[in-house]
C-alpha cells in the first residue's frame, strides 16, 4: 500500500511540475485546460448530483405530488451544476452539453431549458487570444510554442469518445471551409439553403473568415412568429436537406444543434431560408452502410417488419433490433409496429419513452458498442433533428417521412442502375423508380385533400355553433 501511495505521489509531483512549467511558458493557457483538473471537476460534480438525488427523494413517496415537485427541483439544481461543469471544462464537455440540450423529447425540461444556453452562449475566447491566433497564422511571426489540448477520459459516454476522435477535424478550419463549399454545391438545388461563403485568402487552419449571415435559431418559435416564418415549412425543408445528405449523398453534417441552424426571410425574395453553420464535422457514409440504412428506413416507413429486422441486424443491432428501431425513430415499439408514418406522436408516447429510457441503459450501451462507428454520429444527428422537431411541434409528420422515402427510392435506384450493364434493366429500374415516386406524390395529395376537408368541416361546424355578429 505504501509503495502504491509513493508511486502515486511521484506521478502527481511530476504532473504538477510539468503543468507548472507549461503554464509558466504559455501565458495564453488556462489551468482548466489540464485533464486532471477537468476530470476532478467532473467526478466531483457527478458525486454531488448523485448525492442530491439520493438524499432529496429518499423519504418522499414515489408518485406523490410532493415527489414530483421535489424531483423537478433536483432536476433544476442538477442541470445548473451540469451546465457550470460544461462551461468550466469547455471542449468536449460543451459538445456533450449542446447535444443533451437538444433532447427535448427524451430528457426532463429542466435539463434541456438550462443547457440551451450552450447553443448560442458557450464560453468564448478573449479578444487577446483571438488576436494572438490571427497574428501567428496571418502574420509573419514564427510559432514559438506548440499547444496541445488535453481532453479527459469520460468512457461511460460514447458521444465523448467520438467527439474526441473528431475534434482535430473540427479544429482544422481549412477542412471546415472545404466542407462548407462541398455541401453548398451538393445541395445547390435547394433554394431555401444558405451556406456562408468562405474568404480563402484570409483563412488558415486556425483562422476562418466567412460571410456574416444573421438569423434566429431554428427552434425559436417566437422569432418565427414575429417574422411570419412557417414552422412547418422550415421543418419540411430541414427534413429534405438531411434526407438528401444521408440517403443520397452519404455526406452528413453531424452537428445540427439549434446554434448551428438559423432561419430568416431572404432579403430579396422574402422566402424562408435555412442558414447552415459550423461545417467542421461531417460523416462520410460507406456505400454498404448507406444502402442498408436506406432499406431500413424504407422498411420502417412502410411497416415491413421482416425487413426492419433484417436490415437492423445488418447494421449491427443483433437481437436488439426492436430497441434499435425505437432509438432511430424516437418512437415506441408499438408505434413502430403500427406504422410510424400512420400514427402521430402523442403525449402518452412521449412520456412512455422518457420514463423507459433509463430502464434500457444497459441494452443501449450494448447496442452502441456493436453498431458501426459511423452509426454513432447518425444517432447524434437524428437526436438533434428530433429535438428541433419537438421544439417546433412538428415531430414525425407524414410529410417528413414521405420526403425520406423519396430520397431512399432515388438512392437505391441510382445504385441499382450503376451496378447493371443491361440497358433494358436500367430502363426497368427507371420506370419502377418513377412509378414509386408517383405513388408517394399521390399519397401525399390524398393526405392534403383529407386535411383540407377536415379543416373545412371544422370551419363549417364553428360557423353553425357560433352566432353571427349583428
GROMACS .gro file of C-alpha atoms in nm:
model
  470
    1UNK     CA    1   0.000   0.000   0.000
    2UNK     CA    2   0.284   0.239   0.093
    3UNK     CA    3   0.463   0.163  -0.234
    4UNK     CA    4   0.146   0.238  -0.431
    5UNK     CA    5   0.097   0.563  -0.238
    6UNK     CA    6   0.459   0.665  -0.302
    7UNK     CA    7   0.423   0.584  -0.673
    8UNK     CA    8   0.103   0.787  -0.691
    9UNK     CA    9   0.270   1.078  -0.511
   10UNK     CA   10   0.565   1.074  -0.751
   11UNK     CA   11   0.338   1.069  -1.055
   12UNK     CA   12   0.136   1.355  -0.903
   13UNK     CA   13   0.450   1.559  -0.839
   14UNK     CA   14   0.571   1.505  -1.194
   15UNK     CA   15   0.234   1.602  -1.336
   16UNK     CA   16   0.218   1.917  -1.122
   17UNK     CA   17   0.574   2.015  -1.213
   18UNK     CA   18   0.508   1.965  -1.583
   19UNK     CA   19   0.183   2.157  -1.554
   20UNK     CA   20   0.354   2.445  -1.375
   21UNK     CA   21   0.630   2.471  -1.634
   22UNK     CA   22   0.380   2.458  -1.919
   23UNK     CA   23   0.159   2.726  -1.764
   24UNK     CA   24   0.460   2.947  -1.696
   25UNK     CA   25   0.582   2.915  -2.053
   26UNK     CA   26   0.246   2.986  -2.215
   27UNK     CA   27   0.061   3.292  -2.090
   28UNK     CA   28  -0.247   3.215  -2.303
   29UNK     CA   29  -0.314   2.875  -2.146
   30UNK     CA   30  -0.569   2.839  -1.868
   31UNK     CA   31  -0.514   2.589  -1.581
   32UNK     CA   32  -0.858   2.449  -1.671
   33UNK     CA   33  -0.706   2.312  -1.994
   34UNK     CA   34  -0.544   2.030  -1.797
   35UNK     CA   35  -0.710   1.690  -1.799
   36UNK     CA   36  -0.654   1.625  -1.427
   37UNK     CA   37  -0.839   1.946  -1.335
   38UNK     CA   38  -1.129   1.871  -1.566
   39UNK     CA   39  -1.162   1.505  -1.466
   40UNK     CA   40  -1.158   1.604  -1.097
   41UNK     CA   41  -1.427   1.863  -1.156
   42UNK     CA   42  -1.640   1.612  -1.350
   43UNK     CA   43  -1.609   1.347  -1.077
   44UNK     CA   44  -1.697   1.600  -0.805
   45UNK     CA   45  -2.000   1.728  -0.998
   46UNK     CA   46  -2.123   1.373  -1.063
   47UNK     CA   47  -2.089   1.287  -0.693
   48UNK     CA   48  -2.279   1.599  -0.583
   49UNK     CA   49  -2.561   1.536  -0.835
   50UNK     CA   50  -2.590   1.169  -0.731
   51UNK     CA   51  -2.595   1.258  -0.361
   52UNK     CA   52  -2.863   1.523  -0.421
   53UNK     CA   53  -3.094   1.275  -0.597
   54UNK     CA   54  -3.037   1.004  -0.333
   55UNK     CA   55  -3.096   1.222  -0.028
   56UNK     CA   56  -3.364   1.459  -0.157
   57UNK     CA   57  -3.605   1.194  -0.285
   58UNK     CA   58  -3.536   0.912  -0.040
   59UNK     CA   59  -3.803   0.992   0.221
   60UNK     CA   60  -4.081   1.103  -0.017
   61UNK     CA   61  -4.341   0.855  -0.151
   62UNK     CA   62  -4.280   0.784  -0.519
   63UNK     CA   63  -4.553   0.918  -0.749
   64UNK     CA   64  -4.689   1.168  -0.498
   65UNK     CA   65  -4.733   1.537  -0.577
   66UNK     CA   66  -4.456   1.623  -0.330
   67UNK     CA   67  -4.225   1.374  -0.505
   68UNK     CA   68  -4.289   1.536  -0.844
   69UNK     CA   69  -4.223   1.884  -0.706
   70UNK     CA   70  -3.903   1.778  -0.530
   71UNK     CA   71  -3.786   1.585  -0.837
   72UNK     CA   72  -3.831   1.895  -1.053
   73UNK     CA   73  -3.625   2.099  -0.805
   74UNK     CA   74  -3.347   1.838  -0.804
   75UNK     CA   75  -3.356   1.823  -1.186
   76UNK     CA   76  -3.310   2.201  -1.199
   77UNK     CA   77  -3.024   2.207  -0.945
   78UNK     CA   78  -2.850   1.920  -1.124
   79UNK     CA   79  -2.896   2.080  -1.464
   80UNK     CA   80  -2.737   2.403  -1.339
   81UNK     CA   81  -2.443   2.209  -1.194
   82UNK     CA   82  -2.403   2.024  -1.521
   83UNK     CA   83  -2.414   2.349  -1.718
   84UNK     CA   84  -2.149   2.500  -1.489
   85UNK     CA   85  -1.934   2.190  -1.542
   86UNK     CA   86  -1.962   2.218  -1.921
   87UNK     CA   87  -1.876   2.589  -1.917
   88UNK     CA   88  -1.580   2.535  -1.686
   89UNK     CA   89  -1.437   2.230  -1.869
   90UNK     CA   90  -1.522   2.353  -2.220
   91UNK     CA   91  -1.406   2.148  -2.522
   92UNK     CA   92  -1.573   1.809  -2.541
   93UNK     CA   93  -1.800   1.890  -2.246
   94UNK     CA   94  -1.956   2.180  -2.438
   95UNK     CA   95  -2.028   1.943  -2.729
   96UNK     CA   96  -2.197   1.694  -2.496
   97UNK     CA   97  -2.397   1.971  -2.325
   98UNK     CA   98  -2.518   2.104  -2.662
   99UNK     CA   99  -2.629   1.754  -2.757
  100UNK     CA  100  -2.817   1.698  -2.430
  101UNK     CA  101  -2.989   2.038  -2.461
  102UNK     CA  102  -3.147   1.927  -2.788
  103UNK     CA  103  -3.302   1.606  -2.650
  104UNK     CA  104  -3.634   1.769  -2.563
  105UNK     CA  105  -3.827   1.453  -2.647
  106UNK     CA  106  -3.617   1.246  -2.405
  107UNK     CA  107  -3.477   1.449  -2.113
  108UNK     CA  108  -3.665   1.642  -1.842
  109UNK     CA  109  -3.749   2.001  -1.937
  110UNK     CA  110  -3.532   2.135  -1.652
  111UNK     CA  111  -3.222   1.993  -1.821
  112UNK     CA  112  -3.295   2.100  -2.179
  113UNK     CA  113  -3.405   2.453  -2.088
  114UNK     CA  114  -3.098   2.507  -1.866
  115UNK     CA  115  -2.844   2.362  -2.111
  116UNK     CA  116  -2.983   2.555  -2.409
  117UNK     CA  117  -2.751   2.841  -2.318
  118UNK     CA  118  -2.466   2.631  -2.465
  119UNK     CA  119  -2.617   2.653  -2.816
  120UNK     CA  120  -2.552   3.023  -2.858
  121UNK     CA  121  -2.375   3.150  -2.545
  122UNK     CA  122  -2.098   2.898  -2.491
  123UNK     CA  123  -1.776   3.028  -2.326
  124UNK     CA  124  -1.583   3.246  -2.570
  125UNK     CA  125  -1.214   3.313  -2.621
  126UNK     CA  126  -1.091   3.657  -2.520
  127UNK     CA  127  -1.002   3.912  -2.790
  128UNK     CA  128  -0.641   3.881  -2.674
  129UNK     CA  129  -0.644   3.509  -2.757
  130UNK     CA  130  -0.816   3.570  -3.092
  131UNK     CA  131  -0.565   3.843  -3.189
  132UNK     CA  132  -0.278   3.615  -3.092
  133UNK     CA  133  -0.402   3.336  -3.321
  134UNK     CA  134  -0.457   3.580  -3.610
  135UNK     CA  135  -0.109   3.729  -3.566
  136UNK     CA  136   0.051   3.385  -3.560
  137UNK     CA  137  -0.138   3.245  -3.861
  138UNK     CA  138  -0.180   3.550  -4.085
  139UNK     CA  139   0.134   3.745  -3.985
  140UNK     CA  140   0.499   3.659  -4.040
  141UNK     CA  141   0.580   3.560  -3.681
  142UNK     CA  142   0.711   3.210  -3.611
  143UNK     CA  143   0.509   2.982  -3.389
  144UNK     CA  144   0.719   2.959  -3.068
  145UNK     CA  145   0.511   2.713  -2.871
  146UNK     CA  146   0.308   2.410  -2.982
  147UNK     CA  147  -0.015   2.398  -2.780
  148UNK     CA  148  -0.160   2.057  -2.711
  149UNK     CA  149  -0.517   2.040  -2.587
  150UNK     CA  150  -0.577   1.774  -2.320
  151UNK     CA  151  -0.914   1.601  -2.306
  152UNK     CA  152  -1.031   1.393  -2.010
  153UNK     CA  153  -1.126   1.028  -2.017
  154UNK     CA  154  -1.502   1.003  -1.984
  155UNK     CA  155  -1.554   0.648  -2.104
  156UNK     CA  156  -1.913   0.593  -2.000
  157UNK     CA  157  -2.034   0.824  -2.278
  158UNK     CA  158  -1.977   0.706  -2.636
  159UNK     CA  159  -2.055   1.056  -2.759
  160UNK     CA  160  -1.750   1.195  -2.582
  161UNK     CA  161  -1.521   0.928  -2.729
  162UNK     CA  162  -1.647   1.005  -3.079
  163UNK     CA  163  -1.617   1.380  -3.022
  164UNK     CA  164  -1.256   1.338  -2.913
  165UNK     CA  165  -1.177   1.150  -3.235
  166UNK     CA  166  -1.339   1.417  -3.448
  167UNK     CA  167  -1.221   1.731  -3.268
  168UNK     CA  168  -0.893   1.753  -3.468
  169UNK     CA  169  -1.102   1.769  -3.788
  170UNK     CA  170  -1.340   2.024  -3.637
  171UNK     CA  171  -1.046   2.244  -3.535
  172UNK     CA  172  -0.896   2.244  -3.887
  173UNK     CA  173  -1.069   2.547  -4.037
  174UNK     CA  174  -0.942   2.478  -4.389
  175UNK     CA  175  -1.122   2.142  -4.367
  176UNK     CA  176  -1.434   2.325  -4.244
  177UNK     CA  177  -1.419   2.567  -4.539
  178UNK     CA  178  -1.388   2.280  -4.787
  179UNK     CA  179  -1.685   2.102  -4.625
  180UNK     CA  180  -1.895   2.419  -4.645
  181UNK     CA  181  -1.829   2.459  -5.018
  182UNK     CA  182  -1.887   2.088  -5.083
  183UNK     CA  183  -2.227   2.080  -4.913
  184UNK     CA  184  -2.331   2.408  -5.080
  185UNK     CA  185  -2.254   2.255  -5.421
  186UNK     CA  186  -2.410   1.921  -5.328
  187UNK     CA  187  -2.741   2.081  -5.222
  188UNK     CA  188  -2.749   2.367  -5.472
  189UNK     CA  189  -3.095   2.256  -5.591
  190UNK     CA  190  -3.243   2.375  -5.261
  191UNK     CA  191  -3.308   2.748  -5.295
  192UNK     CA  192  -3.403   2.762  -4.925
  193UNK     CA  193  -3.050   2.672  -4.810
  194UNK     CA  194  -2.782   2.933  -4.739
  195UNK     CA  195  -2.421   2.833  -4.664
  196UNK     CA  196  -2.197   3.134  -4.583
  197UNK     CA  197  -1.921   3.191  -4.838
  198UNK     CA  198  -1.555   3.143  -4.738
  199UNK     CA  199  -1.289   3.412  -4.783
  200UNK     CA  200  -0.996   3.181  -4.867
  201UNK     CA  201  -0.724   3.446  -4.893
  202UNK     CA  202  -0.768   3.529  -4.522
  203UNK     CA  203  -0.818   3.175  -4.390
  204UNK     CA  204  -0.574   2.923  -4.242
  205UNK     CA  205  -0.600   2.606  -4.034
  206UNK     CA  206  -0.673   2.817  -3.725
  207UNK     CA  207  -0.844   3.121  -3.879
  208UNK     CA  208  -1.162   3.104  -4.085
  209UNK     CA  209  -1.310   3.417  -4.238
  210UNK     CA  210  -1.657   3.378  -4.382
  211UNK     CA  211  -1.961   3.578  -4.484
  212UNK     CA  212  -2.169   3.705  -4.191
  213UNK     CA  213  -2.532   3.591  -4.209
  214UNK     CA  214  -2.782   3.673  -3.935
  215UNK     CA  215  -3.098   3.489  -3.831
  216UNK     CA  216  -3.292   3.330  -3.546
  217UNK     CA  217  -3.228   2.983  -3.406
  218UNK     CA  218  -3.421   2.709  -3.578
  219UNK     CA  219  -3.601   2.612  -3.253
  220UNK     CA  220  -3.710   2.969  -3.173
  221UNK     CA  221  -4.085   2.967  -3.243
  222UNK     CA  222  -4.128   3.323  -3.115
  223UNK     CA  223  -3.873   3.453  -3.367
  224UNK     CA  224  -4.053   3.270  -3.648
  225UNK     CA  225  -4.392   3.404  -3.546
  226UNK     CA  226  -4.257   3.760  -3.526
  227UNK     CA  227  -4.104   3.726  -3.872
  228UNK     CA  228  -4.400   3.535  -4.021
  229UNK     CA  229  -4.197   3.221  -4.094
  230UNK     CA  230  -4.397   2.898  -4.120
  231UNK     CA  231  -4.256   2.641  -3.873
  232UNK     CA  232  -4.400   2.352  -4.077
  233UNK     CA  233  -4.224   2.478  -4.390
  234UNK     CA  234  -3.893   2.506  -4.201
  235UNK     CA  235  -3.936   2.154  -4.062
  236UNK     CA  236  -4.005   2.016  -4.413
  237UNK     CA  237  -3.701   2.197  -4.553
  238UNK     CA  238  -3.481   2.061  -4.278
  239UNK     CA  239  -3.607   1.708  -4.341
  240UNK     CA  240  -3.545   1.737  -4.717
  241UNK     CA  241  -3.195   1.871  -4.662
  242UNK     CA  242  -3.085   1.598  -4.423
  243UNK     CA  243  -3.256   1.317  -4.615
  244UNK     CA  244  -3.059   1.425  -4.923
  245UNK     CA  245  -2.734   1.429  -4.723
  246UNK     CA  246  -2.786   1.091  -4.556
  247UNK     CA  247  -2.960   0.873  -4.814
  248UNK     CA  248  -2.848   1.018  -5.147
  249UNK     CA  249  -2.501   1.166  -5.091
  250UNK     CA  250  -2.370   0.992  -4.779
  251UNK     CA  251  -2.207   1.318  -4.666
  252UNK     CA  252  -2.376   1.429  -4.346
  253UNK     CA  253  -2.349   1.749  -4.140
  254UNK     CA  254  -2.329   1.600  -3.791
  255UNK     CA  255  -2.382   1.894  -3.558
  256UNK     CA  256  -2.728   2.041  -3.629
  257UNK     CA  257  -2.787   2.180  -3.282
  258UNK     CA  258  -3.001   2.499  -3.286
  259UNK     CA  259  -2.698   2.727  -3.259
  260UNK     CA  260  -2.571   2.593  -3.592
  261UNK     CA  261  -2.902   2.609  -3.784
  262UNK     CA  262  -3.050   2.955  -3.826
  263UNK     CA  263  -3.362   3.073  -4.011
  264UNK     CA  264  -3.453   3.404  -4.170
  265UNK     CA  265  -3.654   3.557  -4.453
  266UNK     CA  266  -3.444   3.605  -4.767
  267UNK     CA  267  -3.371   3.978  -4.806
  268UNK     CA  268  -3.457   3.983  -5.178
  269UNK     CA  269  -3.747   3.734  -5.209
  270UNK     CA  270  -3.897   3.722  -4.860
  271UNK     CA  271  -3.898   3.340  -4.868
  272UNK     CA  272  -3.799   3.135  -4.564
  273UNK     CA  273  -3.432   3.037  -4.565
  274UNK     CA  274  -3.223   2.795  -4.357
  275UNK     CA  275  -2.865   2.901  -4.277
  276UNK     CA  276  -2.632   2.609  -4.206
  277UNK     CA  277  -2.326   2.689  -3.993
  278UNK     CA  278  -2.030   2.500  -3.841
  279UNK     CA  279  -1.910   2.262  -4.111
  280UNK     CA  280  -1.621   2.116  -3.915
  281UNK     CA  281  -1.775   1.773  -3.859
  282UNK     CA  282  -1.918   1.563  -4.143
  283UNK     CA  283  -1.975   1.189  -4.152
  284UNK     CA  284  -1.888   1.015  -4.480
  285UNK     CA  285  -2.102   0.703  -4.506
  286UNK     CA  286  -1.975   0.392  -4.681
  287UNK     CA  287  -2.180   0.269  -4.977
  288UNK     CA  288  -2.280  -0.051  -4.797
  289UNK     CA  289  -2.388   0.131  -4.482
  290UNK     CA  290  -2.582   0.398  -4.675
  291UNK     CA  291  -2.776   0.140  -4.880
  292UNK     CA  292  -2.858  -0.075  -4.576
  293UNK     CA  293  -2.974   0.240  -4.396
  294UNK     CA  294  -3.194   0.331  -4.695
  295UNK     CA  295  -3.351  -0.017  -4.692
  296UNK     CA  296  -3.407   0.004  -4.317
  297UNK     CA  297  -3.588   0.338  -4.331
  298UNK     CA  298  -3.799   0.223  -4.626
  299UNK     CA  299  -3.900  -0.079  -4.419
  300UNK     CA  300  -3.979   0.137  -4.115
  301UNK     CA  301  -4.190   0.381  -4.316
  302UNK     CA  302  -4.389   0.111  -4.494
  303UNK     CA  303  -4.408  -0.116  -4.183
  304UNK     CA  304  -4.230  -0.418  -4.333
  305UNK     CA  305  -4.121  -0.574  -4.003
  306UNK     CA  306  -3.931  -0.866  -4.157
  307UNK     CA  307  -3.707  -0.625  -4.344
  308UNK     CA  308  -3.682  -0.399  -4.036
  309UNK     CA  309  -3.529  -0.696  -3.853
  310UNK     CA  310  -3.308  -0.794  -4.148
  311UNK     CA  311  -3.153  -0.451  -4.208
  312UNK     CA  312  -3.128  -0.365  -3.838
  313UNK     CA  313  -2.924  -0.680  -3.791
  314UNK     CA  314  -2.711  -0.597  -4.095
  315UNK     CA  315  -2.632  -0.268  -3.920
  316UNK     CA  316  -2.511  -0.449  -3.607
  317UNK     CA  317  -2.823  -0.448  -3.388
  318UNK     CA  318  -2.846  -0.825  -3.347
  319UNK     CA  319  -3.139  -0.936  -3.132
  320UNK     CA  320  -3.174  -0.582  -3.001
  321UNK     CA  321  -3.329  -0.473  -3.332
  322UNK     CA  322  -3.657  -0.356  -3.168
  323UNK     CA  323  -3.459  -0.119  -2.944
  324UNK     CA  324  -3.252  -0.011  -3.244
  325UNK     CA  325  -3.567   0.078  -3.440
  326UNK     CA  326  -3.706   0.272  -3.141
  327UNK     CA  327  -3.380   0.468  -3.099
  328UNK     CA  328  -3.370   0.559  -3.470
  329UNK     CA  329  -3.730   0.675  -3.489
  330UNK     CA  330  -3.767   0.807  -3.131
  331UNK     CA  331  -4.095   0.613  -3.120
  332UNK     CA  332  -4.225   0.327  -2.907
  333UNK     CA  333  -4.208  -0.031  -3.038
  334UNK     CA  334  -4.589  -0.035  -3.051
  335UNK     CA  335  -4.585   0.269  -3.283
  336UNK     CA  336  -4.314   0.113  -3.499
  337UNK     CA  337  -4.533  -0.195  -3.544
  338UNK     CA  338  -4.842   0.012  -3.624
  339UNK     CA  339  -4.650   0.232  -3.869
  340UNK     CA  340  -4.456   0.547  -3.778
  341UNK     CA  341  -4.597   0.730  -4.079
  342UNK     CA  342  -4.953   0.642  -3.976
  343UNK     CA  343  -4.965   0.713  -3.603
  344UNK     CA  344  -4.876   1.065  -3.482
  345UNK     CA  345  -4.667   1.114  -3.168
  346UNK     CA  346  -4.884   1.152  -2.860
  347UNK     CA  347  -4.808   1.298  -2.517
  348UNK     CA  348  -4.858   0.950  -2.369
  349UNK     CA  349  -4.599   0.801  -2.602
  350UNK     CA  350  -4.354   1.082  -2.524
  351UNK     CA  351  -4.398   1.016  -2.154
  352UNK     CA  352  -4.350   0.642  -2.208
  353UNK     CA  353  -4.022   0.699  -2.393
  354UNK     CA  354  -3.889   0.935  -2.123
  355UNK     CA  355  -3.983   0.700  -1.840
  356UNK     CA  356  -3.843   0.386  -2.003
  357UNK     CA  357  -3.518   0.530  -2.140
  358UNK     CA  358  -3.331   0.488  -1.809
  359UNK     CA  359  -3.450   0.128  -1.774
  360UNK     CA  360  -3.285   0.030  -2.103
  361UNK     CA  361  -2.946   0.197  -2.045
  362UNK     CA  362  -2.754  -0.138  -2.027
  363UNK     CA  363  -2.909  -0.255  -2.355
  364UNK     CA  364  -2.849   0.086  -2.517
  365UNK     CA  365  -2.484   0.072  -2.410
  366UNK     CA  366  -2.452  -0.280  -2.552
  367UNK     CA  367  -2.611  -0.171  -2.878
  368UNK     CA  368  -2.384   0.131  -2.917
  369UNK     CA  369  -2.081  -0.095  -2.873
  370UNK     CA  370  -2.191  -0.322  -3.160
  371UNK     CA  371  -2.315  -0.086  -3.432
  372UNK     CA  372  -2.068   0.055  -3.690
  373UNK     CA  373  -1.885   0.366  -3.569
  374UNK     CA  374  -2.046   0.578  -3.840
  375UNK     CA  375  -2.383   0.489  -3.688
  376UNK     CA  376  -2.293   0.681  -3.371
  377UNK     CA  377  -2.282   1.018  -3.544
  378UNK     CA  378  -2.603   0.931  -3.730
  379UNK     CA  379  -2.767   0.870  -3.390
  380UNK     CA  380  -2.638   1.205  -3.271
  381UNK     CA  381  -2.769   1.380  -3.585
  382UNK     CA  382  -3.108   1.211  -3.552
  383UNK     CA  383  -3.133   1.312  -3.186
  384UNK     CA  384  -3.060   1.676  -3.263
  385UNK     CA  385  -3.311   1.684  -3.551
  386UNK     CA  386  -3.579   1.521  -3.330
  387UNK     CA  387  -3.508   1.785  -3.068
  388UNK     CA  388  -3.568   2.064  -3.321
  389UNK     CA  389  -3.890   1.899  -3.438
  390UNK     CA  390  -4.006   1.865  -3.077
  391UNK     CA  391  -3.937   2.234  -3.011
  392UNK     CA  392  -4.130   2.333  -3.326
  393UNK     CA  393  -4.415   2.090  -3.257
  394UNK     CA  394  -4.367   1.914  -3.593
  395UNK     CA  395  -4.231   1.577  -3.480
  396UNK     CA  396  -4.271   1.279  -3.710
  397UNK     CA  397  -4.505   1.441  -3.960
  398UNK     CA  398  -4.622   1.230  -4.255
  399UNK     CA  399  -4.462   1.481  -4.491
  400UNK     CA  400  -4.114   1.429  -4.345
  401UNK     CA  401  -4.144   1.051  -4.378
  402UNK     CA  402  -4.259   1.081  -4.739
  403UNK     CA  403  -3.958   1.302  -4.822
  404UNK     CA  404  -3.729   1.044  -4.662
  405UNK     CA  405  -3.892   0.771  -4.868
  406UNK     CA  406  -3.839   0.968  -5.190
  407UNK     CA  407  -3.468   1.000  -5.114
  408UNK     CA  408  -3.440   0.628  -5.032
  409UNK     CA  409  -3.609   0.533  -5.361
  410UNK     CA  410  -3.380   0.762  -5.563
  411UNK     CA  411  -3.066   0.643  -5.384
  412UNK     CA  412  -3.144   0.272  -5.429
  413UNK     CA  413  -3.244   0.321  -5.794
  414UNK     CA  414  -2.921   0.510  -5.869
  415UNK     CA  415  -2.716   0.231  -5.711
  416UNK     CA  416  -2.903  -0.043  -5.897
  417UNK     CA  417  -2.857   0.137  -6.231
  418UNK     CA  418  -2.484   0.176  -6.163
  419UNK     CA  419  -2.441  -0.196  -6.096
  420UNK     CA  420  -2.605  -0.326  -6.412
  421UNK     CA  421  -2.477  -0.322  -6.770
  422UNK     CA  422  -2.814  -0.404  -6.924
  423UNK     CA  423  -2.994  -0.114  -7.094
  424UNK     CA  424  -3.324  -0.299  -7.053
  425UNK     CA  425  -3.260  -0.349  -6.681
  426UNK     CA  426  -3.168   0.020  -6.631
  427UNK     CA  427  -3.487   0.125  -6.813
  428UNK     CA  428  -3.689  -0.109  -6.594
  429UNK     CA  429  -3.532   0.038  -6.280
  430UNK     CA  430  -3.604   0.392  -6.402
  431UNK     CA  431  -3.971   0.311  -6.468
  432UNK     CA  432  -4.005   0.145  -6.125
  433UNK     CA  433  -3.842   0.447  -5.962
  434UNK     CA  434  -4.075   0.689  -6.143
  435UNK     CA  435  -4.380   0.479  -6.052
  436UNK     CA  436  -4.280   0.460  -5.683
  437UNK     CA  437  -4.224   0.837  -5.669
  438UNK     CA  438  -4.561   0.891  -5.838
  439UNK     CA  439  -4.726   0.669  -5.575
  440UNK     CA  440  -4.575   0.883  -5.299
  441UNK     CA  441  -4.692   1.204  -5.472
  442UNK     CA  442  -5.043   1.060  -5.498
  443UNK     CA  443  -5.039   0.951  -5.133
  444UNK     CA  444  -4.927   1.299  -5.026
  445UNK     CA  445  -5.200   1.460  -5.237
  446UNK     CA  446  -5.464   1.239  -5.072
  447UNK     CA  447  -5.335   1.336  -4.727
  448UNK     CA  448  -5.357   1.707  -4.818
  449UNK     CA  449  -5.710   1.671  -4.952
  450UNK     CA  450  -5.814   1.491  -4.633
  451UNK     CA  451  -5.658   1.769  -4.425
  452UNK     CA  452  -5.840   2.036  -4.630
  453UNK     CA  453  -6.169   1.851  -4.592
  454UNK     CA  454  -6.120   1.825  -4.217
  455UNK     CA  455  -6.037   2.196  -4.198
  456UNK     CA  456  -6.344   2.297  -4.399
  457UNK     CA  457  -6.562   2.064  -4.190
  458UNK     CA  458  -6.434   2.220  -3.865
  459UNK     CA  459  -6.488   2.574  -4.003
  460UNK     CA  460  -6.842   2.487  -4.112
  461UNK     CA  461  -6.916   2.342  -3.768
  462UNK     CA  462  -6.783   2.656  -3.596
  463UNK     CA  463  -6.997   2.876  -3.821
  464UNK     CA  464  -7.305   2.681  -3.716
  465UNK     CA  465  -7.223   2.684  -3.346
  466UNK     CA  466  -7.113   3.047  -3.317
  467UNK     CA  467  -7.380   3.316  -3.362
  468UNK     CA  468  -7.326   3.561  -3.649
  469UNK     CA  469  -7.233   3.917  -3.539
  470UNK     CA  470  -7.516   4.173  -3.561
   0.00000   0.00000   0.00000
